[in-house]
Amino acid sequence: MNDSRYHSLDWHSAHLLAVSIGILLLSVGDAVLTLTLMSYGAVEVNPVMAVLVDGSPAVFASLKMAMTGISVMLLVLLARYRFMRVVRVELILYGALAAYTILVVHEFGMLQNVPELRLF
């Protein structure tokens, strides 16, 4: 199928809204869990975010949400295109949602190993 006929429009499928909101909510959860884990001695392994998190937590959270929000908006805008003519950009959004879900579940698992903080 020739994707050159697609143009970015302001009209997108409702499922992309749900995926976008899911990514943004999981990103907020990731930021909160990251800061919580770091307060108990965890180390940020993402080198880009490690620089940001070592400063102010408010700056970290603001920049994380801004980067995630802008990225999600661009991916939704280009959802009908194909990345490198192979994979639809829409699938990248689903991949990001799955990755954030796995990350947040992993962080909850890490919280279970904090002796001072038992959630379940």
JSON list of C-alpha atoms in Angstrom, two decimals:
[
{"chain": "A", "resi": 1, "resn": "MET", "atom": "CA", "xyz": [0.00, 0.00, 0.00]},
{"chain": "A", "resi": 2, "resn": "ASN", "atom": "CA", "xyz": [1.31, 3.44, -0.88]},
{"chain": "A", "resi": 3, "resn": "ASP", "atom": "CA", "xyz": [1.30, 5.57, 2.28]},
{"chain": "A", "resi": 4, "resn": "SER", "atom": "CA", "xyz": [2.23, 8.77, 0.45]},
{"chain": "A", "resi": 5, "resn": "ARG", "atom": "CA", "xyz": [-1.47, 9.58, 0.14]},
{"chain": "A", "resi": 6, "resn": "TYR", "atom": "CA", "xyz": [-1.79, 10.03, 3.90]},
{"chain": "A", "resi": 7, "resn": "HIS", "atom": "CA", "xyz": [-1.49, 13.49, 5.29]},
{"chain": "A", "resi": 8, "resn": "SER", "atom": "CA", "xyz": [-1.40, 14.55, 8.89]},
{"chain": "A", "resi": 9, "resn": "LEU", "atom": "CA", "xyz": [-4.86, 15.66, 9.93]},
{"chain": "A", "resi": 10, "resn": "ASP", "atom": "CA", "xyz": [-6.41, 16.90, 13.12]},
{"chain": "A", "resi": 11, "resn": "TRP", "atom": "CA", "xyz": [-8.83, 13.96, 13.05]},
{"chain": "A", "resi": 12, "resn": "HIS", "atom": "CA", "xyz": [-7.58, 10.72, 14.56]},
{"chain": "A", "resi": 13, "resn": "SER", "atom": "CA", "xyz": [-9.15, 7.51, 15.77]},
{"chain": "A", "resi": 14, "resn": "ALA", "atom": "CA", "xyz": [-10.50, 7.37, 19.31]},
{"chain": "A", "resi": 15, "resn": "HIS", "atom": "CA", "xyz": [-8.26, 4.44, 20.17]},
{"chain": "A", "resi": 16, "resn": "LEU", "atom": "CA", "xyz": [-5.22, 6.68, 19.64]},
{"chain": "A", "resi": 17, "resn": "LEU", "atom": "CA", "xyz": [-6.61, 9.03, 22.29]},
{"chain": "A", "resi": 18, "resn": "ALA", "atom": "CA", "xyz": [-6.95, 6.13, 24.71]},
{"chain": "A", "resi": 19, "resn": "VAL", "atom": "CA", "xyz": [-3.41, 4.91, 23.96]},
{"chain": "A", "resi": 20, "resn": "SER", "atom": "CA", "xyz": [-2.02, 8.45, 24.33]},
{"chain": "A", "resi": 21, "resn": "ILE", "atom": "CA", "xyz": [-3.76, 9.03, 27.66]},
{"chain": "A", "resi": 22, "resn": "GLY", "atom": "CA", "xyz": [-2.55, 5.62, 28.84]},
{"chain": "A", "resi": 23, "resn": "ILE", "atom": "CA", "xyz": [1.05, 6.48, 27.94]},
{"chain": "A", "resi": 24, "resn": "LEU", "atom": "CA", "xyz": [0.85, 9.84, 29.69]},
{"chain": "A", "resi": 25, "resn": "LEU", "atom": "CA", "xyz": [-0.70, 8.37, 32.84]},
{"chain": "A", "resi": 26, "resn": "LEU", "atom": "CA", "xyz": [1.88, 5.59, 32.97]},
{"chain": "A", "resi": 27, "resn": "SER", "atom": "CA", "xyz": [4.60, 8.20, 32.48]},
{"chain": "A", "resi": 28, "resn": "VAL", "atom": "CA", "xyz": [3.33, 10.10, 35.52]},
{"chain": "A", "resi": 29, "resn": "GLY", "atom": "CA", "xyz": [3.26, 6.83, 37.47]},
{"chain": "A", "resi": 30, "resn": "ASP", "atom": "CA", "xyz": [6.80, 6.07, 36.33]},
{"chain": "A", "resi": 31, "resn": "ALA", "atom": "CA", "xyz": [8.00, 9.49, 37.51]},
{"chain": "A", "resi": 32, "resn": "VAL", "atom": "CA", "xyz": [6.37, 9.08, 40.93]},
{"chain": "A", "resi": 33, "resn": "LEU", "atom": "CA", "xyz": [7.65, 5.53, 41.34]},
{"chain": "A", "resi": 34, "resn": "THR", "atom": "CA", "xyz": [11.15, 6.52, 40.18]},
{"chain": "A", "resi": 35, "resn": "LEU", "atom": "CA", "xyz": [11.35, 9.35, 42.71]},
{"chain": "A", "resi": 36, "resn": "THR", "atom": "CA", "xyz": [9.97, 7.06, 45.44]},
{"chain": "A", "resi": 37, "resn": "LEU", "atom": "CA", "xyz": [12.46, 4.31, 44.67]},
{"chain": "A", "resi": 38, "resn": "MET", "atom": "CA", "xyz": [15.33, 6.78, 44.54]},
{"chain": "A", "resi": 39, "resn": "SER", "atom": "CA", "xyz": [14.37, 8.11, 47.96]},
{"chain": "A", "resi": 40, "resn": "TYR", "atom": "CA", "xyz": [14.98, 4.54, 49.20]},
{"chain": "A", "resi": 41, "resn": "GLY", "atom": "CA", "xyz": [18.38, 4.28, 47.52]},
{"chain": "A", "resi": 42, "resn": "ALA", "atom": "CA", "xyz": [17.63, 3.10, 43.98]},
{"chain": "A", "resi": 43, "resn": "VAL", "atom": "CA", "xyz": [19.71, 4.44, 41.09]},
{"chain": "A", "resi": 44, "resn": "GLU", "atom": "CA", "xyz": [18.33, 5.76, 37.78]},
{"chain": "A", "resi": 45, "resn": "VAL", "atom": "CA", "xyz": [19.86, 3.64, 35.00]},
{"chain": "A", "resi": 46, "resn": "ASN", "atom": "CA", "xyz": [18.73, 5.85, 32.10]},
{"chain": "A", "resi": 47, "resn": "PRO", "atom": "CA", "xyz": [21.69, 8.21, 31.65]},
{"chain": "A", "resi": 48, "resn": "VAL", "atom": "CA", "xyz": [19.57, 11.06, 30.24]},
{"chain": "A", "resi": 49, "resn": "MET", "atom": "CA", "xyz": [17.02, 10.90, 33.03]},
{"chain": "A", "resi": 50, "resn": "ALA", "atom": "CA", "xyz": [19.74, 10.37, 35.66]},
{"chain": "A", "resi": 51, "resn": "VAL", "atom": "CA", "xyz": [21.09, 13.85, 34.90]},
{"chain": "A", "resi": 52, "resn": "LEU", "atom": "CA", "xyz": [17.61, 15.33, 35.29]},
{"chain": "A", "resi": 53, "resn": "VAL", "atom": "CA", "xyz": [16.62, 13.40, 38.41]},
{"chain": "A", "resi": 54, "resn": "ASP", "atom": "CA", "xyz": [19.79, 14.43, 40.27]},
{"chain": "A", "resi": 55, "resn": "GLY", "atom": "CA", "xyz": [18.52, 18.00, 40.24]},
{"chain": "A", "resi": 56, "resn": "SER", "atom": "CA", "xyz": [15.12, 19.11, 41.40]},
{"chain": "A", "resi": 57, "resn": "PRO", "atom": "CA", "xyz": [12.31, 16.52, 41.44]},
{"chain": "A", "resi": 58, "resn": "ALA", "atom": "CA", "xyz": [9.95, 19.18, 40.07]},
{"chain": "A", "resi": 59, "resn": "VAL", "atom": "CA", "xyz": [12.26, 19.90, 37.12]},
{"chain": "A", "resi": 60, "resn": "PHE", "atom": "CA", "xyz": [12.64, 16.16, 36.52]},
{"chain": "A", "resi": 61, "resn": "ALA", "atom": "CA", "xyz": [8.87, 15.60, 36.50]},
{"chain": "A", "resi": 62, "resn": "SER", "atom": "CA", "xyz": [8.21, 18.64, 34.32]},
{"chain": "A", "resi": 63, "resn": "LEU", "atom": "CA", "xyz": [10.82, 17.73, 31.71]},
{"chain": "A", "resi": 64, "resn": "LYS", "atom": "CA", "xyz": [9.76, 14.08, 31.70]},
{"chain": "A", "resi": 65, "resn": "MET", "atom": "CA", "xyz": [6.12, 14.99, 31.08]},
{"chain": "A", "resi": 66, "resn": "ALA", "atom": "CA", "xyz": [7.07, 17.57, 28.45]},
{"chain": "A", "resi": 67, "resn": "MET", "atom": "CA", "xyz": [9.29, 15.11, 26.56]},
{"chain": "A", "resi": 68, "resn": "THR", "atom": "CA", "xyz": [6.70, 12.35, 26.77]},
{"chain": "A", "resi": 69, "resn": "GLY", "atom": "CA", "xyz": [3.83, 14.65, 25.79]},
{"chain": "A", "resi": 70, "resn": "ILE", "atom": "CA", "xyz": [5.63, 16.11, 22.78]},
{"chain": "A", "resi": 71, "resn": "SER", "atom": "CA", "xyz": [6.72, 12.64, 21.65]},
{"chain": "A", "resi": 72, "resn": "VAL", "atom": "CA", "xyz": [3.19, 11.25, 21.94]},
{"chain": "A", "resi": 73, "resn": "MET", "atom": "CA", "xyz": [1.75, 14.22, 20.03]},
{"chain": "A", "resi": 74, "resn": "LEU", "atom": "CA", "xyz": [4.23, 13.73, 17.20]},
{"chain": "A", "resi": 75, "resn": "LEU", "atom": "CA", "xyz": [3.56, 10.00, 17.05]},
{"chain": "A", "resi": 76, "resn": "VAL", "atom": "CA", "xyz": [-0.21, 10.58, 16.92]},
{"chain": "A", "resi": 77, "resn": "LEU", "atom": "CA", "xyz": [0.25, 13.22, 14.23]},
{"chain": "A", "resi": 78, "resn": "LEU", "atom": "CA", "xyz": [2.26, 10.72, 12.16]},
{"chain": "A", "resi": 79, "resn": "ALA", "atom": "CA", "xyz": [0.26, 7.62, 13.14]},
{"chain": "A", "resi": 80, "resn": "ARG", "atom": "CA", "xyz": [-0.73, 6.77, 9.57]},
{"chain": "A", "resi": 81, "resn": "TYR", "atom": "CA", "xyz": [2.80, 6.94, 8.23]},
{"chain": "A", "resi": 82, "resn": "ARG", "atom": "CA", "xyz": [5.34, 4.16, 8.22]},
{"chain": "A", "resi": 83, "resn": "PHE", "atom": "CA", "xyz": [8.65, 4.41, 10.04]},
{"chain": "A", "resi": 84, "resn": "MET", "atom": "CA", "xyz": [11.41, 3.59, 7.55]},
{"chain": "A", "resi": 85, "resn": "ARG", "atom": "CA", "xyz": [8.62, 2.31, 5.27]},
{"chain": "A", "resi": 86, "resn": "VAL", "atom": "CA", "xyz": [8.31, -0.80, 7.41]},
{"chain": "A", "resi": 87, "resn": "VAL", "atom": "CA", "xyz": [6.27, -0.34, 10.57]},
{"chain": "A", "resi": 88, "resn": "ARG", "atom": "CA", "xyz": [3.26, 1.92, 11.02]},
{"chain": "A", "resi": 89, "resn": "VAL", "atom": "CA", "xyz": [3.94, 4.68, 13.53]},
{"chain": "A", "resi": 90, "resn": "GLU", "atom": "CA", "xyz": [0.66, 3.75, 15.24]},
{"chain": "A", "resi": 91, "resn": "LEU", "atom": "CA", "xyz": [2.30, 0.48, 16.29]},
{"chain": "A", "resi": 92, "resn": "ILE", "atom": "CA", "xyz": [5.11, 2.43, 17.93]},
{"chain": "A", "resi": 93, "resn": "LEU", "atom": "CA", "xyz": [2.48, 4.04, 20.18]},
{"chain": "A", "resi": 94, "resn": "TYR", "atom": "CA", "xyz": [1.23, 0.59, 21.18]},
{"chain": "A", "resi": 95, "resn": "GLY", "atom": "CA", "xyz": [4.83, -0.45, 21.83]},
{"chain": "A", "resi": 96, "resn": "ALA", "atom": "CA", "xyz": [5.38, 2.58, 24.06]},
{"chain": "A", "resi": 97, "resn": "LEU", "atom": "CA", "xyz": [2.20, 1.76, 25.99]},
{"chain": "A", "resi": 98, "resn": "ALA", "atom": "CA", "xyz": [3.36, -1.84, 26.49]},
{"chain": "A", "resi": 99, "resn": "ALA", "atom": "CA", "xyz": [6.86, -0.71, 27.51]},
{"chain": "A", "resi": 100, "resn": "TYR", "atom": "CA", "xyz": [5.52, 1.76, 30.06]},
{"chain": "A", "resi": 101, "resn": "THR", "atom": "CA", "xyz": [3.17, -0.89, 31.45]},
{"chain": "A", "resi": 102, "resn": "ILE", "atom": "CA", "xyz": [6.05, -3.33, 31.88]},
{"chain": "A", "resi": 103, "resn": "LEU", "atom": "CA", "xyz": [8.20, -0.61, 33.44]},
{"chain": "A", "resi": 104, "resn": "VAL", "atom": "CA", "xyz": [5.56, 0.43, 35.99]},
{"chain": "A", "resi": 105, "resn": "VAL", "atom": "CA", "xyz": [4.86, -3.20, 36.93]},
{"chain": "A", "resi": 106, "resn": "HIS", "atom": "CA", "xyz": [8.62, -3.71, 37.37]},
{"chain": "A", "resi": 107, "resn": "GLU", "atom": "CA", "xyz": [8.86, -0.62, 39.57]},
{"chain": "A", "resi": 108, "resn": "PHE", "atom": "CA", "xyz": [6.00, -1.88, 41.75]},
{"chain": "A", "resi": 109, "resn": "GLY", "atom": "CA", "xyz": [7.94, -5.14, 42.06]},
{"chain": "A", "resi": 110, "resn": "MET", "atom": "CA", "xyz": [11.00, -3.19, 43.13]},
{"chain": "A", "resi": 111, "resn": "LEU", "atom": "CA", "xyz": [8.92, -1.40, 45.77]},
{"chain": "A", "resi": 112, "resn": "GLN", "atom": "CA", "xyz": [8.05, -4.80, 47.22]},
{"chain": "A", "resi": 113, "resn": "ASN", "atom": "CA", "xyz": [11.75, -5.29, 47.97]},
{"chain": "A", "resi": 114, "resn": "VAL", "atom": "CA", "xyz": [12.00, -2.11, 50.07]},
{"chain": "A", "resi": 115, "resn": "PRO", "atom": "CA", "xyz": [11.88, -3.33, 53.69]},
{"chain": "A", "resi": 116, "resn": "GLU", "atom": "CA", "xyz": [10.52, -0.02, 55.06]},
{"chain": "A", "resi": 117, "resn": "LEU", "atom": "CA", "xyz": [7.74, 0.10, 52.49]},
{"chain": "A", "resi": 118, "resn": "ARG", "atom": "CA", "xyz": [5.53, -2.93, 51.96]},
{"chain": "A", "resi": 119, "resn": "LEU", "atom": "CA", "xyz": [2.56, -2.28, 49.68]},
{"chain": "A", "resi": 120, "resn": "PHE", "atom": "CA", "xyz": [1.00, -5.73, 49.64]}
]
